PDB file of N, CA and C in Angstrom:
ATOM      1  N   VAL A   5       0.864  -1.178   0.000  1.00 76.00           N
ATOM      2  CA  VAL A   5       0.000   0.000   0.000  1.00 76.00           C
ATOM      3  C   VAL A   5       0.904   1.233   0.000  1.00 76.00           C
ATOM      4  N   SER A   6       0.586   2.170  -0.852  1.00 86.00           N
ATOM      5  CA  SER A   6       1.421   3.371  -0.938  1.00 86.00           C
ATOM      6  C   SER A   6       1.194   4.285   0.262  1.00 86.00           C
ATOM      7  N   ARG A   7       2.180   5.092   0.528  1.00 90.00           N
ATOM      8  CA  ARG A   7       2.093   6.068   1.618  1.00 90.00           C
ATOM      9  C   ARG A   7       0.904   7.008   1.390  1.00 90.00           C
ATOM     10  N   GLU A   8       0.704   7.418   0.138  1.00 92.00           N
ATOM     11  CA  GLU A   8      -0.410   8.303  -0.197  1.00 92.00           C
ATOM     12  C   GLU A   8      -1.754   7.643   0.108  1.00 92.00           C
ATOM     13  N   ALA A   9      -1.859   6.348  -0.177  1.00 89.00           N
ATOM     14  CA  ALA A   9      -3.106   5.623   0.102  1.00 89.00           C
ATOM     15  C   ALA A   9      -3.368   5.559   1.604  1.00 89.00           C
ATOM     16  N   VAL A  10      -2.326   5.371   2.384  1.00 89.00           N
ATOM     17  CA  VAL A  10      -2.465   5.340   3.844  1.00 89.00           C
ATOM     18  C   VAL A  10      -2.957   6.692   4.341  1.00 89.00           C
ATOM     19  N   ILE A  11      -2.346   7.754   3.869  1.00 93.00           N
ATOM     20  CA  ILE A  11      -2.727   9.102   4.302  1.00 93.00           C
ATOM     21  C   ILE A  11      -4.164   9.403   3.869  1.00 93.00           C
ATOM     22  N   ASP A  12      -4.514   9.078   2.635  1.00 92.00           N
ATOM     23  CA  ASP A  12      -5.874   9.311   2.155  1.00 92.00           C
ATOM     24  C   ASP A  12      -6.899   8.556   2.993  1.00 92.00           C
ATOM     25  N   ASP A  13      -6.563   7.315   3.380  1.00 89.00           N
ATOM     26  CA  ASP A  13      -7.469   6.523   4.194  1.00 89.00           C
ATOM     27  C   ASP A  13      -7.679   7.180   5.555  1.00 89.00           C
ATOM     28  N   TYR A  14      -6.598   7.635   6.180  1.00 89.00           N
ATOM     29  CA  TYR A  14      -6.733   8.327   7.465  1.00 89.00           C
ATOM     30  C   TYR A  14      -7.559   9.595   7.314  1.00 89.00           C
ATOM     31  N   LEU A  15      -7.324  10.351   6.271  1.00 92.00           N
ATOM     32  CA  LEU A  15      -8.057  11.602   6.073  1.00 92.00           C
ATOM     33  C   LEU A  15      -9.543  11.356   5.830  1.00 92.00           C
ATOM     34  N   ALA A  16      -9.894  10.210   5.277  1.00 91.00           N
ATOM     35  CA  ALA A  16     -11.305   9.877   5.064  1.00 91.00           C
ATOM     36  C   ALA A  16     -12.060   9.776   6.383  1.00 91.00           C
ATOM     37  N   THR A  17     -11.337   9.553   7.469  1.00 86.00           N
ATOM     38  CA  THR A  17     -11.947   9.515   8.793  1.00 86.00           C
ATOM     39  C   THR A  17     -12.688  10.813   9.085  1.00 86.00           C
ATOM     40  N   ASN A  18     -12.189  11.922   8.574  1.00 84.00           N
ATOM     41  CA  ASN A  18     -12.828  13.208   8.827  1.00 84.00           C
ATOM     42  C   ASN A  18     -14.255  13.258   8.291  1.00 84.00           C
ATOM     43  N   GLN A  19     -14.542  12.528   7.216  1.00 85.00           N
ATOM     44  CA  GLN A  19     -15.891  12.501   6.678  1.00 85.00           C
ATOM     45  C   GLN A  19     -16.748  11.408   7.318  1.00 85.00           C
ATOM     46  N   ALA A  20     -16.112  10.357   7.779  1.00 81.00           N
ATOM     47  CA  ALA A  20     -16.839   9.193   8.276  1.00 81.00           C
ATOM     48  C   ALA A  20     -17.175   9.270   9.761  1.00 81.00           C
ATOM     49  N   TRP A  21     -16.473  10.090  10.532  1.00 76.00           N
ATOM     50  CA  TRP A  21     -16.658  10.107  11.984  1.00 76.00           C
ATOM     51  C   TRP A  21     -16.666  11.527  12.497  1.00 76.00           C
ATOM     52  N   GLN A  22     -17.692  11.835  13.251  1.00 73.00           N
ATOM     53  CA  GLN A  22     -17.772  13.137  13.901  1.00 73.00           C
ATOM     54  C   GLN A  22     -17.969  12.899  15.392  1.00 73.00           C
ATOM     55  N   PRO A  23     -17.064  13.401  16.228  1.00 70.00           N
ATOM     56  CA  PRO A  23     -17.207  13.188  17.668  1.00 70.00           C
ATOM     57  C   PRO A  23     -18.426  13.932  18.212  1.00 70.00           C
ATOM     58  N   THR A  24     -19.107  13.284  19.133  1.00 70.00           N
ATOM     59  CA  THR A  24     -20.269  13.894  19.776  1.00 70.00           C
ATOM     60  C   THR A  24     -20.229  13.567  21.260  1.00 70.00           C
ATOM     61  N   GLY A  25     -21.012  14.266  22.023  1.00 70.00           N
ATOM     62  CA  GLY A  25     -21.115  13.969  23.439  1.00 70.00           C
ATOM     63  C   GLY A  25     -21.093  15.227  24.288  1.00 70.00           C
ATOM     64  N   LYS A  26     -21.580  15.080  25.512  1.00 71.00           N
ATOM     65  CA  LYS A  26     -21.671  16.203  26.451  1.00 71.00           C
ATOM     66  C   LYS A  26     -20.319  16.835  26.747  1.00 71.00           C
ATOM     67  N   LEU A  27     -19.275  16.029  26.833  1.00 64.00           N
ATOM     68  CA  LEU A  27     -17.957  16.567  27.175  1.00 64.00           C
ATOM     69  C   LEU A  27     -17.414  17.503  26.098  1.00 64.00           C
ATOM     70  N   LEU A  28     -17.886  17.343  24.863  1.00 70.00           N
ATOM     71  CA  LEU A  28     -17.392  18.181  23.775  1.00 70.00           C
ATOM     72  C   LEU A  28     -18.081  19.542  23.720  1.00 70.00           C
ATOM     73  N   ASN A  29     -19.261  19.657  24.300  1.00 74.00           N
ATOM     74  CA  ASN A  29     -20.029  20.893  24.200  1.00 74.00           C
ATOM     75  C   ASN A  29     -19.273  22.134  24.672  1.00 74.00           C
ATOM     76  N   PRO A  30     -18.606  22.108  25.834  1.00 80.00           N
ATOM     77  CA  PRO A  30     -17.913  23.324  26.271  1.00 80.00           C
ATOM     78  C   PRO A  30     -16.569  23.551  25.559  1.00 80.00           C
ATOM     79  N   MET A  31     -16.154  22.594  24.762  1.00 76.00           N
ATOM     80  CA  MET A  31     -14.858  22.672  24.106  1.00 76.00           C
ATOM     81  C   MET A  31     -14.928  23.607  22.895  1.00 76.00           C
ATOM     82  N   PRO A  32     -14.023  24.574  22.805  1.00 83.00           N
ATOM     83  CA  PRO A  32     -14.021  25.454  21.626  1.00 83.00           C
ATOM     84  C   PRO A  32     -13.817  24.632  20.348  1.00 83.00           C
ATOM     85  N   PRO A  33     -14.487  25.007  19.264  1.00 78.00           N
ATOM     86  CA  PRO A  33     -14.379  24.250  18.012  1.00 78.00           C
ATOM     87  C   PRO A  33     -12.941  24.051  17.540  1.00 78.00           C
ATOM     88  N   VAL A  34     -12.085  25.048  17.706  1.00 86.00           N
ATOM     89  CA  VAL A  34     -10.701  24.911  17.250  1.00 86.00           C
ATOM     90  C   VAL A  34      -9.965  23.824  18.042  1.00 86.00           C
ATOM     91  N   VAL A  35     -10.265  23.700  19.329  1.00 83.00           N
ATOM     92  CA  VAL A  35      -9.653  22.654  20.156  1.00 83.00           C
ATOM     93  C   VAL A  35     -10.206  21.295  19.751  1.00 83.00           C
ATOM     94  N   ARG A  36     -11.517  21.219  19.584  1.00 76.00           N
ATOM     95  CA  ARG A  36     -12.153  19.968  19.162  1.00 76.00           C
ATOM     96  C   ARG A  36     -11.556  19.475  17.842  1.00 76.00           C
ATOM     97  N   GLN A  37     -11.375  20.399  16.898  1.00 78.00           N
ATOM     98  CA  GLN A  37     -10.821  20.022  15.594  1.00 78.00           C
ATOM     99  C   GLN A  37      -9.385  19.525  15.731  1.00 78.00           C
ATOM    100  N   ALA A  38      -8.578  20.190  16.551  1.00 81.00           N
ATOM    101  CA  ALA A  38      -7.176  19.782  16.729  1.00 81.00           C
ATOM    102  C   ALA A  38      -7.068  18.392  17.348  1.00 81.00           C
ATOM    103  N   ILE A  39      -7.962  18.082  18.252  1.00 81.00           N
ATOM    104  CA  ILE A  39      -7.898  16.801  18.956  1.00 81.00           C
ATOM    105  C   ILE A  39      -8.507  15.660  18.146  1.00 81.00           C
ATOM    106  N   PHE A  40      -9.626  15.931  17.475  1.00 80.00           N
ATOM    107  CA  PHE A  40     -10.412  14.847  16.885  1.00 80.00           C
ATOM    108  C   PHE A  40     -10.384  14.754  15.373  1.00 80.00           C
ATOM    109  N   SER A  41      -9.513  15.485  14.709  1.00 85.00           N
ATOM    110  CA  SER A  41      -9.475  15.370  13.251  1.00 85.00           C
ATOM    111  C   SER A  41      -8.167  14.751  12.788  1.00 85.00           C
ATOM    112  N   ALA A  42      -8.254  14.049  11.674  1.00 89.00           N
ATOM    113  CA  ALA A  42      -7.053  13.492  11.046  1.00 89.00           C
ATOM    114  C   ALA A  42      -6.446  14.579  10.168  1.00 89.00           C
ATOM    115  N   ARG A  43      -5.151  14.789  10.319  1.00 91.00           N
ATOM    116  CA  ARG A  43      -4.455  15.797   9.513  1.00 91.00           C
ATOM    117  C   ARG A  43      -3.267  15.145   8.820  1.00 91.00           C
ATOM    118  N   ALA A  44      -3.096  15.477   7.557  1.00 94.00           N
ATOM    119  CA  ALA A  44      -2.029  14.874   6.759  1.00 94.00           C
ATOM    120  C   ALA A  44      -0.654  15.123   7.376  1.00 94.00           C
ATOM    121  N   ASP A  45      -0.413  16.333   7.881  1.00 94.00           N
ATOM    122  CA  ASP A  45       0.915  16.618   8.427  1.00 94.00           C
ATOM    123  C   ASP A  45       1.213  15.786   9.669  1.00 94.00           C
ATOM    124  N   TYR A  46       0.210  15.498  10.491  1.00 92.00           N
ATOM    125  CA  TYR A  46       0.418  14.647  11.662  1.00 92.00           C
ATOM    126  C   TYR A  46       0.714  13.215  11.242  1.00 92.00           C
ATOM    127  N   ILE A  47      -0.041  12.736  10.264  1.00 94.00           N
ATOM    128  CA  ILE A  47       0.137  11.361   9.793  1.00 94.00           C
ATOM    129  C   ILE A  47       1.507  11.203   9.132  1.00 94.00           C
ATOM    130  N   GLU A  48       1.872  12.181   8.308  1.00 96.00           N
ATOM    131  CA  GLU A  48       3.191  12.134   7.671  1.00 96.00           C
ATOM    132  C   GLU A  48       4.305  12.149   8.705  1.00 96.00           C
ATOM    133  N   ALA A  49       4.161  12.958   9.751  1.00 96.00           N
ATOM    134  CA  ALA A  49       5.178  13.004  10.806  1.00 96.00           C
ATOM    135  C   ALA A  49       5.290  11.654  11.513  1.00 96.00           C
ATOM    136  N   GLY A  50       4.159  11.018  11.767  1.00 95.00           N
ATOM    137  CA  GLY A  50       4.183   9.696  12.400  1.00 95.00           C
ATOM    138  C   GLY A  50       4.848   8.655  11.520  1.00 95.00           C
ATOM    139  N   LEU A  51       4.518   8.652  10.245  1.00 96.00           N
ATOM    140  CA  LEU A  51       5.142   7.699   9.314  1.00 96.00           C
ATOM    141  C   LEU A  51       6.630   7.980   9.148  1.00 96.00           C
ATOM    142  N   ASP A  52       7.002   9.270   9.116  1.00 97.00           N
ATOM    143  CA  ASP A  52       8.426   9.624   9.038  1.00 97.00           C
ATOM    144  C   ASP A  52       9.187   9.089  10.243  1.00 97.00           C
ATOM    145  N   GLU A  53       8.578   9.181  11.419  1.00 97.00           N
ATOM    146  CA  GLU A  53       9.240   8.706  12.640  1.00 97.00           C
ATOM    147  C   GLU A  53       9.378   7.187  12.634  1.00 97.00           C
ATOM    148  N   VAL A  54       8.354   6.493  12.164  1.00 97.00           N
ATOM    149  CA  VAL A  54       8.453   5.024  12.037  1.00 97.00           C
ATOM    150  C   VAL A  54       9.593   4.675  11.087  1.00 97.00           C
ATOM    151  N   ASP A  55       9.665   5.371   9.954  1.00 97.00           N
ATOM    152  CA  ASP A  55      10.747   5.128   8.992  1.00 97.00           C
ATOM    153  C   ASP A  55      12.110   5.442   9.611  1.00 97.00           C
ATOM    154  N   ARG A  56      12.200   6.541  10.347  1.00 98.00           N
ATOM    155  CA  ARG A  56      13.471   6.943  10.948  1.00 98.00           C
ATOM    156  C   ARG A  56      13.948   5.915  11.977  1.00 98.00           C
ATOM    157  N   GLN A  57      13.037   5.464  12.807  1.00 97.00           N
ATOM    158  CA  GLN A  57      13.419   4.549  13.884  1.00 97.00           C
ATOM    159  C   GLN A  57      13.541   3.097  13.440  1.00 97.00           C
ATOM    160  N   HIS A  58      12.749   2.696  12.440  1.00 97.00           N
ATOM    161  CA  HIS A  58      12.682   1.273  12.102  1.00 97.00           C
ATOM    162  C   HIS A  58      12.996   0.952  10.650  1.00 97.00           C
ATOM    163  N   GLY A  59      13.034   1.969   9.793  1.00 97.00           N
ATOM    164  CA  GLY A  59      13.336   1.744   8.390  1.00 97.00           C
ATOM    165  C   GLY A  59      12.109   1.591   7.510  1.00 97.00           C
ATOM    166  N   SER A  60      11.039   1.021   8.065  1.00 95.00           N
ATOM    167  CA  SER A  60       9.787   0.847   7.316  1.00 95.00           C
ATOM    168  C   SER A  60       8.703   0.416   8.294  1.00 95.00           C
ATOM    169  N   VAL A  61       7.459   0.502   7.835  1.00 93.00           N
ATOM    170  CA  VAL A  61       6.347   0.035   8.659  1.00 93.00           C
ATOM    171  C   VAL A  61       6.457  -1.477   8.857  1.00 93.00           C
ATOM    172  N   GLU A  62       6.832  -2.194   7.800  1.00 94.00           N
ATOM    173  CA  GLU A  62       6.973  -3.645   7.928  1.00 94.00           C
ATOM    174  C   GLU A  62       8.032  -4.017   8.965  1.00 94.00           C
ATOM    175  N   ALA A  63       9.162  -3.322   8.949  1.00 96.00           N
ATOM    176  CA  ALA A  63      10.206  -3.585   9.950  1.00 96.00           C
ATOM    177  C   ALA A  63       9.698  -3.278  11.355  1.00 96.00           C
ATOM    178  N   TYR A  64       8.903  -2.223  11.492  1.00 96.00           N
ATOM    179  CA  TYR A  64       8.300  -1.885  12.783  1.00 96.00           C
ATOM    180  C   TYR A  64       7.409  -3.026  13.267  1.00 96.00           C
ATOM    181  N   LEU A  65       6.581  -3.547  12.375  1.00 96.00           N
ATOM    182  CA  LEU A  65       5.683  -4.633  12.750  1.00 96.00           C
ATOM    183  C   LEU A  65       6.450  -5.876  13.188  1.00 96.00           C
ATOM    184  N   VAL A  66       7.553  -6.155  12.517  1.00 96.00           N
ATOM    185  CA  VAL A  66       8.340  -7.344  12.829  1.00 96.00           C
ATOM    186  C   VAL A  66       9.173  -7.133  14.091  1.00 96.00           C
ATOM    187  N   ARG A  67       9.937  -6.052  14.121  1.00 95.00           N
ATOM    188  CA  ARG A  67      10.896  -5.846  15.217  1.00 95.00           C
ATOM    189  C   ARG A  67      10.252  -5.339  16.503  1.00 95.00           C
ATOM    190  N   ARG A  68       9.332  -4.432  16.389  1.00 95.00           N
ATOM    191  CA  ARG A  68       8.759  -3.805  17.577  1.00 95.00           C
ATOM    192  C   ARG A  68       7.495  -4.507  18.062  1.00 95.00           C
ATOM    193  N   CYS A  69       6.681  -4.958  17.110  1.00 96.00           N
ATOM    194  CA  CYS A  69       5.408  -5.589  17.477  1.00 96.00           C
ATOM    195  C   CYS A  69       5.504  -7.106  17.558  1.00 96.00           C
ATOM    196  N   GLY A  70       6.600  -7.677  17.048  1.00 96.00           N
ATOM    197  CA  GLY A  70       6.807  -9.115  17.139  1.00 96.00           C
ATOM    198  C   GLY A  70       5.997  -9.938  16.156  1.00 96.00           C
ATOM    199  N   LEU A  71       5.547  -9.336  15.066  1.00 97.00           N
ATOM    200  CA  LEU A  71       4.786 -10.086  14.071  1.00 97.00           C
ATOM    201  C   LEU A  71       5.723 -10.923  13.211  1.00 97.00           C
ATOM    202  N   GLY A  72       5.229 -12.083  12.822  1.00 97.00           N
ATOM    203  CA  GLY A  72       5.969 -12.943  11.925  1.00 97.00           C
ATOM    204  C   GLY A  72       5.538 -12.700  10.485  1.00 97.00           C
ATOM    205  N   PRO A  73       6.172 -13.392   9.535  1.00 95.00           N
ATOM    206  CA  PRO A  73       5.851 -13.208   8.115  1.00 95.00           C
ATOM    207  C   PRO A  73       4.377 -13.441   7.794  1.00 95.00           C
ATOM    208  N   ASP A  74       3.768 -14.463   8.393  1.00 96.00           N
ATOM    209  CA  ASP A  74       2.348 -14.723   8.140  1.00 96.00           C
ATOM    210  C   ASP A  74       1.473 -13.601   8.688  1.00 96.00           C
ATOM    211  N   ASP A  75       1.853 -13.084   9.865  1.00 96.00           N
ATOM    212  CA  ASP A  75       1.102 -11.971  10.449  1.00 96.00           C
ATOM    213  C   ASP A  75       1.189 -10.732   9.569  1.00 96.00           C
ATOM    214  N   VAL A  76       2.380 -10.423   9.091  1.00 95.00           N
ATOM    215  CA  VAL A  76       2.570  -9.256   8.222  1.00 95.00           C
ATOM    216  C   VAL A  76       1.757  -9.428   6.943  1.00 95.00           C
ATOM    217  N   ALA A  77       1.761 -10.622   6.386  1.00 94.00           N
ATOM    218  CA  ALA A  77       0.980 -10.887   5.179  1.00 94.00           C
ATOM    219  C   ALA A  77      -0.515 -10.705   5.456  1.00 94.00           C
ATOM    220  N   SER A  78      -0.961 -11.124   6.618  1.00 94.00           N
ATOM    221  CA  SER A  78      -2.365 -10.972   6.989  1.00 94.00           C
ATOM    222  C   SER A  78      -2.741  -9.498   7.150  1.00 94.00           C
ATOM    223  N   VAL A  79      -1.867  -8.727   7.787  1.00 90.00           N
ATOM    224  CA  VAL A  79      -2.103  -7.285   7.932  1.00 90.00           C
ATOM    225  C   VAL A  79      -2.174  -6.637   6.554  1.00 90.00           C
ATOM    226  N   ARG A  80      -1.224  -6.978   5.702  1.00 87.00           N
ATOM    227  CA  ARG A  80      -1.193  -6.405   4.357  1.00 87.00           C
ATOM    228  C   ARG A  80      -2.481  -6.742   3.589  1.00 87.00           C
ATOM    229  N   ALA A  81      -2.905  -8.010   3.654  1.00 90.00           N
ATOM    230  CA  ALA A  81      -4.123  -8.425   2.948  1.00 90.00           C
ATOM    231  C   ALA A  81      -5.359  -7.723   3.502  1.00 90.00           C
ATOM    232  N   THR A  82      -5.424  -7.579   4.799  1.00 89.00           N
ATOM    233  CA  THR A  82      -6.576  -6.923   5.412  1.00 89.00           C
ATOM    234  C   THR A  82      -6.641  -5.460   5.021  1.00 89.00           C
ATOM    235  N   LEU A  83      -5.506  -4.775   5.079  1.00 81.00           N
ATOM    236  CA  LEU A  83      -5.493  -3.350   4.775  1.00 81.00           C
ATOM    237  C   LEU A  83      -5.667  -3.062   3.286  1.00 81.00           C
ATOM    238  N   SER A  84      -5.284  -3.991   2.454  1.00 82.00           N
ATOM    239  CA  SER A  84      -5.423  -3.762   1.005  1.00 82.00           C
ATOM    240  C   SER A  84      -6.762  -4.292   0.481  1.00 82.00           C
ATOM    241  N   GLY A  85      -7.527  -4.928   1.368  1.00 79.00           N
ATOM    242  CA  GLY A  85      -8.836  -5.440   0.944  1.00 79.00           C
ATOM    243  C   GLY A  85      -8.769  -6.716   0.153  1.00 79.00           C
ATOM    244  N   SER A  86      -7.632  -7.416   0.206  1.00 72.00           N
ATOM    245  CA  SER A  86      -7.489  -8.666  -0.567  1.00 72.00           C
ATOM    246  C   SER A  86      -8.080  -9.828   0.190  1.00 72.00           C
TER     247      SER A  86
END
């Protein structure tokens, strides 16, 4: 899956989910947006950090999360819709 596809998928959250509830009512809209919205620059920064520390998302899954080859293949298939 391309990096652009990952970012686009995260950004689609902004259309699919809107936070609601009593606790949000007193919260200024600008604060609510900063906390509860997906932003490309935040996602890119997170992916950059994974790349910096681990080399790739796959390496992160293997080295940090302890996934094996079958697990990584399953994650890939699930995320790509295969």
